[in-house]
Short mmCIF file of N, CA and C in Angstrom, two decimals:
data_model
loop_
_atom_site.label_atom_id
_atom_site.label_comp_id
_atom_site.label_asym_id
_atom_site.label_seq_id
_atom_site.Cartn_x
_atom_site.Cartn_y
_atom_site.Cartn_z
N MET A 1 -12.74 -3.86 -9.56
CA MET A 1 -11.97 -4.90 -8.87
C MET A 1 -12.74 -5.35 -7.64
N ALA A 2 -12.85 -6.65 -7.41
CA ALA A 2 -13.59 -7.18 -6.27
C ALA A 2 -12.88 -6.84 -4.96
N ALA A 3 -13.64 -6.22 -4.05
CA ALA A 3 -13.11 -5.89 -2.72
C ALA A 3 -13.68 -6.90 -1.72
N LEU A 4 -12.99 -7.06 -0.61
CA LEU A 4 -13.41 -8.02 0.40
C LEU A 4 -14.76 -7.64 0.99
N PHE A 5 -15.01 -6.34 1.14
CA PHE A 5 -16.30 -5.89 1.63
C PHE A 5 -16.64 -4.56 0.98
N ASP A 6 -17.92 -4.25 0.93
CA ASP A 6 -18.38 -3.04 0.27
C ASP A 6 -18.66 -1.91 1.24
N SER A 7 -19.13 -2.25 2.39
CA SER A 7 -19.45 -1.20 3.35
C SER A 7 -19.24 -1.77 4.74
N PRO A 8 -19.12 -0.99 5.74
CA PRO A 8 -19.19 0.47 5.73
C PRO A 8 -17.99 1.09 5.03
N LYS A 9 -18.16 2.30 4.61
CA LYS A 9 -17.10 3.00 3.88
C LYS A 9 -15.90 3.25 4.80
N ILE A 10 -14.73 3.23 4.21
CA ILE A 10 -13.51 3.56 4.93
C ILE A 10 -13.23 5.04 4.66
N GLN A 11 -13.04 5.77 5.70
CA GLN A 11 -12.79 7.20 5.57
C GLN A 11 -11.39 7.42 5.00
N PRO A 12 -11.25 8.35 4.06
CA PRO A 12 -9.92 8.64 3.53
C PRO A 12 -9.06 9.28 4.62
N GLY A 13 -7.78 9.01 4.58
CA GLY A 13 -6.87 9.62 5.55
C GLY A 13 -6.45 11.00 5.10
N SER A 14 -5.68 11.66 5.94
CA SER A 14 -5.22 13.02 5.62
C SER A 14 -3.94 13.02 4.78
N ASP A 15 -3.27 11.87 4.69
CA ASP A 15 -2.03 11.77 3.92
C ASP A 15 -2.36 11.35 2.49
N PRO A 16 -2.17 12.24 1.50
CA PRO A 16 -2.53 11.89 0.12
C PRO A 16 -1.65 10.81 -0.50
N SER A 17 -0.54 10.48 0.14
CA SER A 17 0.34 9.43 -0.41
C SER A 17 -0.13 8.03 -0.03
N ILE A 18 -1.14 7.95 0.83
CA ILE A 18 -1.68 6.66 1.29
C ILE A 18 -3.16 6.61 0.95
N ARG A 19 -3.58 5.49 0.36
CA ARG A 19 -5.00 5.28 0.07
C ARG A 19 -5.50 4.15 0.96
N TRP A 20 -6.48 4.45 1.79
CA TRP A 20 -7.11 3.46 2.68
C TRP A 20 -8.31 2.86 1.96
N ARG A 21 -8.38 1.52 2.01
CA ARG A 21 -9.47 0.83 1.30
C ARG A 21 -9.58 -0.60 1.79
N PRO A 22 -10.67 -1.29 1.40
CA PRO A 22 -10.77 -2.71 1.71
C PRO A 22 -9.76 -3.51 0.88
N LEU A 23 -9.37 -4.66 1.39
CA LEU A 23 -8.54 -5.59 0.63
C LEU A 23 -9.23 -5.93 -0.68
N GLN A 24 -8.47 -6.01 -1.75
CA GLN A 24 -9.01 -6.38 -3.06
C GLN A 24 -8.33 -7.66 -3.54
N VAL A 25 -9.01 -8.38 -4.42
CA VAL A 25 -8.45 -9.62 -4.95
C VAL A 25 -7.12 -9.34 -5.65
N GLY A 26 -6.96 -8.16 -6.26
CA GLY A 26 -5.72 -7.79 -6.95
C GLY A 26 -4.56 -7.49 -6.03
N ASP A 27 -4.80 -7.47 -4.73
CA ASP A 27 -3.71 -7.21 -3.78
C ASP A 27 -2.74 -8.38 -3.68
N TYR A 28 -3.11 -9.46 -4.31
CA TYR A 28 -2.18 -10.59 -4.46
C TYR A 28 -0.89 -10.09 -5.11
N ASP A 29 -1.03 -9.20 -6.09
CA ASP A 29 0.13 -8.66 -6.82
C ASP A 29 0.67 -7.37 -6.23
N ARG A 30 0.12 -6.92 -5.13
CA ARG A 30 0.56 -5.67 -4.51
C ARG A 30 1.33 -5.89 -3.20
N GLY A 31 1.77 -7.13 -2.99
CA GLY A 31 2.63 -7.40 -1.85
C GLY A 31 1.92 -7.68 -0.55
N TYR A 32 0.64 -8.04 -0.59
CA TYR A 32 -0.09 -8.30 0.64
C TYR A 32 0.51 -9.48 1.42
N LEU A 33 0.77 -10.59 0.76
CA LEU A 33 1.36 -11.74 1.46
C LEU A 33 2.77 -11.44 1.95
N ARG A 34 3.54 -10.70 1.16
CA ARG A 34 4.88 -10.30 1.58
C ARG A 34 4.80 -9.49 2.87
N LEU A 35 3.82 -8.57 2.94
CA LEU A 35 3.63 -7.76 4.14
C LEU A 35 3.27 -8.64 5.33
N LEU A 36 2.34 -9.56 5.14
CA LEU A 36 1.98 -10.46 6.24
C LEU A 36 3.17 -11.29 6.70
N GLY A 37 4.11 -11.56 5.80
CA GLY A 37 5.33 -12.30 6.14
C GLY A 37 6.21 -11.55 7.14
N GLN A 38 6.00 -10.25 7.30
CA GLN A 38 6.73 -9.50 8.31
C GLN A 38 6.14 -9.73 9.70
N LEU A 39 4.96 -10.35 9.74
CA LEU A 39 4.27 -10.63 11.00
C LEU A 39 4.42 -12.08 11.44
N THR A 40 4.25 -12.99 10.48
CA THR A 40 4.25 -14.42 10.78
C THR A 40 4.49 -15.20 9.49
N LYS A 41 4.35 -16.50 9.55
CA LYS A 41 4.51 -17.33 8.35
C LYS A 41 3.41 -16.98 7.35
N ALA A 42 3.79 -16.57 6.18
CA ALA A 42 2.82 -16.23 5.12
C ALA A 42 3.44 -16.58 3.77
N PRO A 43 3.58 -17.87 3.51
CA PRO A 43 4.22 -18.27 2.25
C PRO A 43 3.37 -17.88 1.05
N GLU A 44 4.03 -17.75 -0.07
CA GLU A 44 3.31 -17.49 -1.32
C GLU A 44 2.36 -18.67 -1.57
N VAL A 45 1.20 -18.35 -2.11
CA VAL A 45 0.24 -19.38 -2.48
C VAL A 45 -0.13 -19.15 -3.93
N PRO A 46 -0.56 -20.20 -4.63
CA PRO A 46 -0.97 -20.01 -6.02
C PRO A 46 -2.14 -19.01 -6.10
N LEU A 47 -2.19 -18.26 -7.18
CA LEU A 47 -3.26 -17.28 -7.38
C LEU A 47 -4.64 -17.94 -7.25
N SER A 48 -4.78 -19.15 -7.76
CA SER A 48 -6.08 -19.83 -7.70
C SER A 48 -6.52 -20.07 -6.25
N LEU A 49 -5.58 -20.42 -5.38
CA LEU A 49 -5.90 -20.63 -3.97
C LEU A 49 -6.22 -19.31 -3.29
N TRP A 50 -5.45 -18.26 -3.62
CA TRP A 50 -5.74 -16.91 -3.11
C TRP A 50 -7.17 -16.51 -3.46
N GLU A 51 -7.53 -16.68 -4.74
CA GLU A 51 -8.86 -16.27 -5.21
C GLU A 51 -9.96 -17.09 -4.53
N GLU A 52 -9.72 -18.38 -4.34
CA GLU A 52 -10.70 -19.24 -3.68
C GLU A 52 -10.91 -18.79 -2.23
N THR A 53 -9.81 -18.54 -1.52
CA THR A 53 -9.89 -18.12 -0.12
C THR A 53 -10.53 -16.74 -0.01
N PHE A 54 -10.14 -15.83 -0.88
CA PHE A 54 -10.72 -14.49 -0.91
C PHE A 54 -12.24 -14.60 -1.12
N GLY A 55 -12.65 -15.44 -2.06
CA GLY A 55 -14.08 -15.62 -2.32
C GLY A 55 -14.84 -16.14 -1.12
N LYS A 56 -14.25 -17.09 -0.40
CA LYS A 56 -14.90 -17.61 0.81
C LYS A 56 -15.03 -16.52 1.88
N MET A 57 -13.97 -15.73 2.03
CA MET A 57 -14.01 -14.66 3.03
C MET A 57 -15.06 -13.62 2.65
N ARG A 58 -15.10 -13.25 1.40
CA ARG A 58 -16.08 -12.25 0.95
C ARG A 58 -17.50 -12.79 1.11
N ALA A 59 -17.73 -14.03 0.71
CA ALA A 59 -19.06 -14.61 0.77
C ALA A 59 -19.57 -14.72 2.21
N SER A 60 -18.68 -14.92 3.16
CA SER A 60 -19.10 -15.05 4.55
C SER A 60 -19.66 -13.75 5.11
N GLY A 61 -19.19 -12.63 4.58
CA GLY A 61 -19.63 -11.33 5.09
C GLY A 61 -19.10 -10.99 6.47
N LEU A 62 -18.14 -11.76 6.95
CA LEU A 62 -17.63 -11.58 8.31
C LEU A 62 -16.22 -11.01 8.38
N TYR A 63 -15.55 -10.87 7.24
CA TYR A 63 -14.16 -10.41 7.20
C TYR A 63 -14.10 -8.99 6.66
N PHE A 64 -13.36 -8.14 7.37
CA PHE A 64 -13.19 -6.75 6.98
C PHE A 64 -11.70 -6.43 7.08
N THR A 65 -10.98 -6.61 5.98
CA THR A 65 -9.56 -6.31 5.97
C THR A 65 -9.36 -4.94 5.35
N VAL A 66 -8.71 -4.07 6.12
CA VAL A 66 -8.41 -2.72 5.68
C VAL A 66 -6.93 -2.67 5.32
N VAL A 67 -6.62 -2.06 4.18
CA VAL A 67 -5.23 -1.92 3.76
C VAL A 67 -4.90 -0.46 3.49
N ALA A 68 -3.61 -0.15 3.64
CA ALA A 68 -3.07 1.15 3.25
C ALA A 68 -2.19 0.90 2.04
N GLU A 69 -2.54 1.52 0.94
CA GLU A 69 -1.78 1.37 -0.30
C GLU A 69 -0.93 2.62 -0.51
N ASP A 70 0.36 2.42 -0.72
CA ASP A 70 1.26 3.53 -1.07
C ASP A 70 0.93 3.92 -2.51
N VAL A 71 0.44 5.13 -2.68
CA VAL A 71 -0.03 5.58 -3.99
C VAL A 71 1.09 5.60 -5.03
N SER A 72 2.31 5.93 -4.59
CA SER A 72 3.42 6.04 -5.55
C SER A 72 3.91 4.69 -6.05
N THR A 73 3.83 3.65 -5.22
CA THR A 73 4.34 2.33 -5.61
C THR A 73 3.24 1.32 -5.91
N GLY A 74 2.03 1.57 -5.42
CA GLY A 74 0.94 0.61 -5.56
C GLY A 74 1.05 -0.56 -4.61
N LYS A 75 2.00 -0.54 -3.69
CA LYS A 75 2.20 -1.64 -2.74
C LYS A 75 1.39 -1.43 -1.47
N ILE A 76 0.99 -2.52 -0.86
CA ILE A 76 0.29 -2.48 0.41
C ILE A 76 1.34 -2.30 1.51
N VAL A 77 1.17 -1.26 2.34
CA VAL A 77 2.18 -0.96 3.37
C VAL A 77 1.65 -1.11 4.79
N ALA A 78 0.36 -1.34 4.95
CA ALA A 78 -0.22 -1.60 6.27
C ALA A 78 -1.54 -2.32 6.07
N CYS A 79 -1.89 -3.13 7.07
CA CYS A 79 -3.16 -3.84 6.99
C CYS A 79 -3.57 -4.35 8.36
N ALA A 80 -4.83 -4.67 8.47
CA ALA A 80 -5.38 -5.35 9.65
C ALA A 80 -6.74 -5.91 9.25
N THR A 81 -7.15 -6.96 9.94
CA THR A 81 -8.42 -7.61 9.65
C THR A 81 -9.30 -7.60 10.88
N LEU A 82 -10.57 -7.31 10.65
CA LEU A 82 -11.61 -7.44 11.66
C LEU A 82 -12.44 -8.65 11.27
N LEU A 83 -12.58 -9.59 12.16
CA LEU A 83 -13.43 -10.76 11.95
C LEU A 83 -14.60 -10.64 12.91
N ALA A 84 -15.81 -10.57 12.39
CA ALA A 84 -17.01 -10.43 13.22
C ALA A 84 -17.51 -11.81 13.63
N GLU A 85 -17.76 -11.96 14.92
CA GLU A 85 -18.25 -13.23 15.46
C GLU A 85 -19.65 -13.01 16.03
N HIS A 86 -20.61 -13.76 15.52
CA HIS A 86 -21.96 -13.71 16.08
C HIS A 86 -21.96 -14.44 17.42
N LYS A 87 -22.71 -13.91 18.38
CA LYS A 87 -22.77 -14.49 19.72
C LYS A 87 -24.23 -14.70 20.11
N PHE A 88 -24.48 -15.62 21.03
CA PHE A 88 -25.80 -15.74 21.64
C PHE A 88 -25.90 -14.83 22.85
N ILE A 89 -24.77 -14.53 23.46
CA ILE A 89 -24.78 -13.64 24.61
C ILE A 89 -24.99 -12.19 24.16
N ARG A 90 -25.25 -11.34 25.12
CA ARG A 90 -25.47 -9.91 24.84
C ARG A 90 -26.58 -9.70 23.82
N GLY A 91 -27.65 -10.48 23.96
CA GLY A 91 -28.79 -10.31 23.05
C GLY A 91 -28.47 -10.66 21.61
N CYS A 92 -27.67 -11.71 21.42
CA CYS A 92 -27.23 -12.14 20.09
C CYS A 92 -26.40 -11.04 19.42
N GLY A 93 -25.47 -10.51 20.21
CA GLY A 93 -24.59 -9.46 19.72
C GLY A 93 -23.46 -10.00 18.85
N ALA A 94 -22.55 -9.10 18.53
CA ALA A 94 -21.39 -9.47 17.71
C ALA A 94 -20.13 -8.88 18.34
N VAL A 95 -19.07 -9.66 18.28
CA VAL A 95 -17.75 -9.25 18.76
C VAL A 95 -16.83 -9.12 17.56
N GLY A 96 -16.01 -8.10 17.56
CA GLY A 96 -15.02 -7.94 16.51
C GLY A 96 -13.67 -8.42 17.00
N HIS A 97 -13.04 -9.31 16.27
CA HIS A 97 -11.71 -9.81 16.58
C HIS A 97 -10.72 -9.17 15.61
N VAL A 98 -9.70 -8.53 16.12
CA VAL A 98 -8.67 -7.92 15.28
C VAL A 98 -7.55 -8.93 15.07
N GLU A 99 -7.16 -9.08 13.83
CA GLU A 99 -6.11 -10.03 13.46
C GLU A 99 -5.16 -9.38 12.46
N ASP A 100 -3.98 -9.92 12.38
CA ASP A 100 -3.02 -9.64 11.30
C ASP A 100 -2.74 -8.15 11.11
N VAL A 101 -2.42 -7.47 12.21
CA VAL A 101 -2.06 -6.05 12.15
C VAL A 101 -0.57 -5.96 11.83
N VAL A 102 -0.24 -5.30 10.72
CA VAL A 102 1.17 -5.17 10.36
C VAL A 102 1.37 -3.90 9.52
N VAL A 103 2.48 -3.24 9.81
CA VAL A 103 2.92 -2.08 9.03
C VAL A 103 4.28 -2.43 8.45
N ASP A 104 4.45 -2.19 7.15
CA ASP A 104 5.71 -2.48 6.48
C ASP A 104 6.86 -1.77 7.18
N LYS A 105 7.98 -2.45 7.28
CA LYS A 105 9.17 -1.88 7.94
C LYS A 105 9.54 -0.53 7.36
N VAL A 106 9.38 -0.35 6.05
CA VAL A 106 9.78 0.91 5.41
C VAL A 106 8.76 2.03 5.64
N ALA A 107 7.58 1.69 6.17
CA ALA A 107 6.54 2.70 6.36
C ALA A 107 6.26 2.99 7.84
N ARG A 108 7.04 2.41 8.73
CA ARG A 108 6.81 2.63 10.16
C ARG A 108 7.18 4.05 10.56
N GLY A 109 6.56 4.52 11.63
CA GLY A 109 6.83 5.88 12.11
C GLY A 109 5.90 6.91 11.50
N LYS A 110 4.90 6.47 10.73
CA LYS A 110 3.96 7.39 10.07
C LYS A 110 2.55 7.28 10.66
N SER A 111 2.44 6.61 11.80
CA SER A 111 1.16 6.40 12.49
C SER A 111 0.18 5.53 11.71
N LEU A 112 0.68 4.72 10.77
CA LEU A 112 -0.21 3.86 10.00
C LEU A 112 -0.85 2.78 10.87
N GLY A 113 -0.12 2.28 11.85
CA GLY A 113 -0.67 1.28 12.76
C GLY A 113 -1.85 1.83 13.55
N LEU A 114 -1.68 3.02 14.08
CA LEU A 114 -2.76 3.69 14.80
C LEU A 114 -3.95 3.91 13.88
N LYS A 115 -3.69 4.35 12.66
CA LYS A 115 -4.77 4.64 11.72
C LYS A 115 -5.51 3.37 11.30
N VAL A 116 -4.80 2.27 11.08
CA VAL A 116 -5.49 1.05 10.67
C VAL A 116 -6.39 0.54 11.80
N ILE A 117 -5.96 0.68 13.04
CA ILE A 117 -6.81 0.30 14.18
C ILE A 117 -8.02 1.23 14.27
N GLU A 118 -7.82 2.52 14.04
CA GLU A 118 -8.95 3.46 14.03
C GLU A 118 -9.96 3.07 12.97
N HIS A 119 -9.49 2.69 11.79
CA HIS A 119 -10.41 2.27 10.73
C HIS A 119 -11.20 1.03 11.17
N LEU A 120 -10.53 0.06 11.79
CA LEU A 120 -11.24 -1.15 12.23
C LEU A 120 -12.23 -0.83 13.34
N LYS A 121 -11.88 0.10 14.24
CA LYS A 121 -12.82 0.51 15.28
C LYS A 121 -14.08 1.12 14.64
N ASP A 122 -13.90 1.93 13.62
CA ASP A 122 -15.03 2.54 12.92
C ASP A 122 -15.90 1.47 12.26
N VAL A 123 -15.26 0.49 11.61
CA VAL A 123 -16.00 -0.59 10.96
C VAL A 123 -16.76 -1.40 12.01
N ALA A 124 -16.09 -1.73 13.12
CA ALA A 124 -16.73 -2.53 14.18
C ALA A 124 -17.97 -1.82 14.71
N LYS A 125 -17.86 -0.52 14.95
CA LYS A 125 -19.03 0.24 15.42
C LYS A 125 -20.13 0.24 14.37
N ALA A 126 -19.75 0.44 13.11
CA ALA A 126 -20.74 0.54 12.03
C ALA A 126 -21.50 -0.77 11.80
N ILE A 127 -20.85 -1.91 12.02
CA ILE A 127 -21.54 -3.18 11.80
C ILE A 127 -22.22 -3.70 13.07
N GLY A 128 -22.09 -2.95 14.18
CA GLY A 128 -22.82 -3.28 15.39
C GLY A 128 -22.10 -4.14 16.41
N CYS A 129 -20.80 -4.24 16.35
CA CYS A 129 -20.06 -5.00 17.37
C CYS A 129 -20.18 -4.29 18.72
N TYR A 130 -20.38 -5.07 19.80
CA TYR A 130 -20.44 -4.46 21.12
C TYR A 130 -19.07 -4.34 21.76
N LYS A 131 -18.06 -5.03 21.19
CA LYS A 131 -16.70 -4.85 21.65
C LYS A 131 -15.74 -5.30 20.57
N LEU A 132 -14.51 -4.85 20.70
CA LEU A 132 -13.44 -5.20 19.77
C LEU A 132 -12.31 -5.76 20.62
N ILE A 133 -11.81 -6.93 20.26
CA ILE A 133 -10.75 -7.56 21.04
C ILE A 133 -9.62 -8.01 20.14
N LEU A 134 -8.44 -8.17 20.74
CA LEU A 134 -7.29 -8.70 20.00
C LEU A 134 -6.32 -9.33 20.96
N ASP A 135 -5.48 -10.18 20.41
CA ASP A 135 -4.38 -10.78 21.15
C ASP A 135 -3.11 -10.12 20.67
N CYS A 136 -2.18 -9.86 21.59
CA CYS A 136 -0.91 -9.27 21.19
C CYS A 136 0.18 -9.70 22.15
N SER A 137 1.41 -9.48 21.74
CA SER A 137 2.54 -9.76 22.61
C SER A 137 2.65 -8.65 23.65
N GLN A 138 3.32 -8.95 24.73
CA GLN A 138 3.54 -7.96 25.78
C GLN A 138 4.24 -6.72 25.21
N ASP A 139 5.11 -6.93 24.24
CA ASP A 139 5.83 -5.80 23.62
C ASP A 139 4.91 -4.81 22.93
N ASN A 140 3.72 -5.24 22.52
CA ASN A 140 2.81 -4.37 21.78
C ASN A 140 1.69 -3.77 22.63
N VAL A 141 1.66 -4.08 23.92
CA VAL A 141 0.58 -3.60 24.79
C VAL A 141 0.50 -2.07 24.79
N LYS A 142 1.61 -1.40 24.95
CA LYS A 142 1.60 0.08 25.01
C LYS A 142 1.04 0.68 23.72
N PHE A 143 1.40 0.10 22.57
CA PHE A 143 0.87 0.60 21.30
C PHE A 143 -0.66 0.49 21.29
N TYR A 144 -1.18 -0.67 21.66
CA TYR A 144 -2.63 -0.85 21.60
C TYR A 144 -3.34 -0.01 22.66
N GLU A 145 -2.68 0.24 23.77
CA GLU A 145 -3.27 1.16 24.75
C GLU A 145 -3.38 2.57 24.16
N ARG A 146 -2.38 2.99 23.37
CA ARG A 146 -2.46 4.30 22.69
C ARG A 146 -3.61 4.32 21.68
N CYS A 147 -4.00 3.14 21.21
CA CYS A 147 -5.12 3.04 20.27
C CYS A 147 -6.47 3.01 20.99
N GLY A 148 -6.44 3.03 22.32
CA GLY A 148 -7.68 3.06 23.09
C GLY A 148 -8.12 1.72 23.65
N LEU A 149 -7.35 0.66 23.44
CA LEU A 149 -7.70 -0.64 23.99
C LEU A 149 -7.11 -0.77 25.39
N LYS A 150 -7.69 -1.67 26.17
CA LYS A 150 -7.24 -1.90 27.53
C LYS A 150 -6.90 -3.38 27.72
N VAL A 151 -5.95 -3.67 28.58
CA VAL A 151 -5.61 -5.05 28.90
C VAL A 151 -6.79 -5.66 29.64
N LYS A 152 -7.23 -6.83 29.17
CA LYS A 152 -8.37 -7.52 29.77
C LYS A 152 -8.16 -9.01 29.62
N GLU A 153 -8.22 -9.71 30.72
CA GLU A 153 -8.10 -11.17 30.70
C GLU A 153 -6.71 -11.63 30.24
N LEU A 154 -6.67 -12.82 29.65
CA LEU A 154 -5.42 -13.45 29.26
C LEU A 154 -5.69 -14.33 28.04
N GLN A 155 -4.75 -14.37 27.13
CA GLN A 155 -4.89 -15.20 25.93
C GLN A 155 -4.14 -16.50 26.14
N MET A 156 -4.69 -17.58 25.64
CA MET A 156 -4.03 -18.87 25.66
C MET A 156 -4.18 -19.48 24.28
N ALA A 157 -3.31 -20.41 23.92
CA ALA A 157 -3.35 -21.02 22.59
C ALA A 157 -2.82 -22.44 22.63
N ILE A 158 -3.25 -23.20 21.66
CA ILE A 158 -2.65 -24.50 21.37
C ILE A 158 -2.50 -24.57 19.86
N TYR A 159 -1.36 -25.00 19.41
CA TYR A 159 -1.10 -25.10 17.97
C TYR A 159 -1.15 -26.57 17.57
N PHE A 160 -1.58 -26.82 16.35
CA PHE A 160 -1.67 -28.16 15.79
C PHE A 160 -0.71 -28.24 14.61
N PRO A 161 0.57 -28.58 14.87
CA PRO A 161 1.57 -28.60 13.79
C PRO A 161 1.19 -29.48 12.62
N GLU A 162 0.45 -30.55 12.90
CA GLU A 162 0.07 -31.46 11.82
C GLU A 162 -0.89 -30.80 10.82
N ASN A 163 -1.51 -29.70 11.20
CA ASN A 163 -2.44 -29.01 10.31
C ASN A 163 -1.82 -27.80 9.60
N GLU A 164 -0.58 -27.48 9.90
CA GLU A 164 0.03 -26.31 9.29
C GLU A 164 0.09 -26.38 7.77
N ALA A 165 0.37 -27.53 7.24
CA ALA A 165 0.51 -27.66 5.79
C ALA A 165 -0.81 -28.05 5.11
N ARG A 166 -1.85 -28.27 5.90
CA ARG A 166 -3.14 -28.68 5.35
C ARG A 166 -4.05 -27.48 5.11
N ARG A 167 -4.91 -27.62 4.15
CA ARG A 167 -5.94 -26.60 3.94
C ARG A 167 -7.09 -26.89 4.89
N PRO A 168 -7.70 -25.85 5.44
CA PRO A 168 -8.81 -26.08 6.36
C PRO A 168 -10.00 -26.72 5.66
N LYS A 169 -10.81 -27.42 6.44
CA LYS A 169 -11.98 -28.11 5.89
C LYS A 169 -13.22 -27.25 6.09
N LEU A 170 -13.10 -25.99 5.83
CA LEU A 170 -14.23 -25.07 6.01
C LEU A 170 -14.90 -24.77 4.71
#
């Protein structure tokens, strides 16, 4: 089955009921979009669009989505994505951006959020990122501090509602 990335390897966790691995194209049928819907808008998309987007992400070599699969159900119960950004600063270094961190409501309280961040930190180090950053709500600051991150700077955003229903031109 095609995975989003091949390496670096994801270390197995200590809980045998959870399998940690890269996102796979077959996760379309394992509830990945449903899980993302617990975080933000993540409507169902046709399988063909999923496969096209997955292919673009894989081909770029910049996306590292780690998932936790419940072995008994085959469903994805936690995930997060690391997006690597090439920079001209820091000697043409790379920054890792953490996105889409979510743990299924039924799987919370098992430290899966902490573990998925640990996996992304390992991937970021392995691919040579000089730092890992993320945006979060004030409510989640304490959680990310427990993961070893520190509050730095301030996030700002502008949304383009007219582009919400459009496919990107990338």
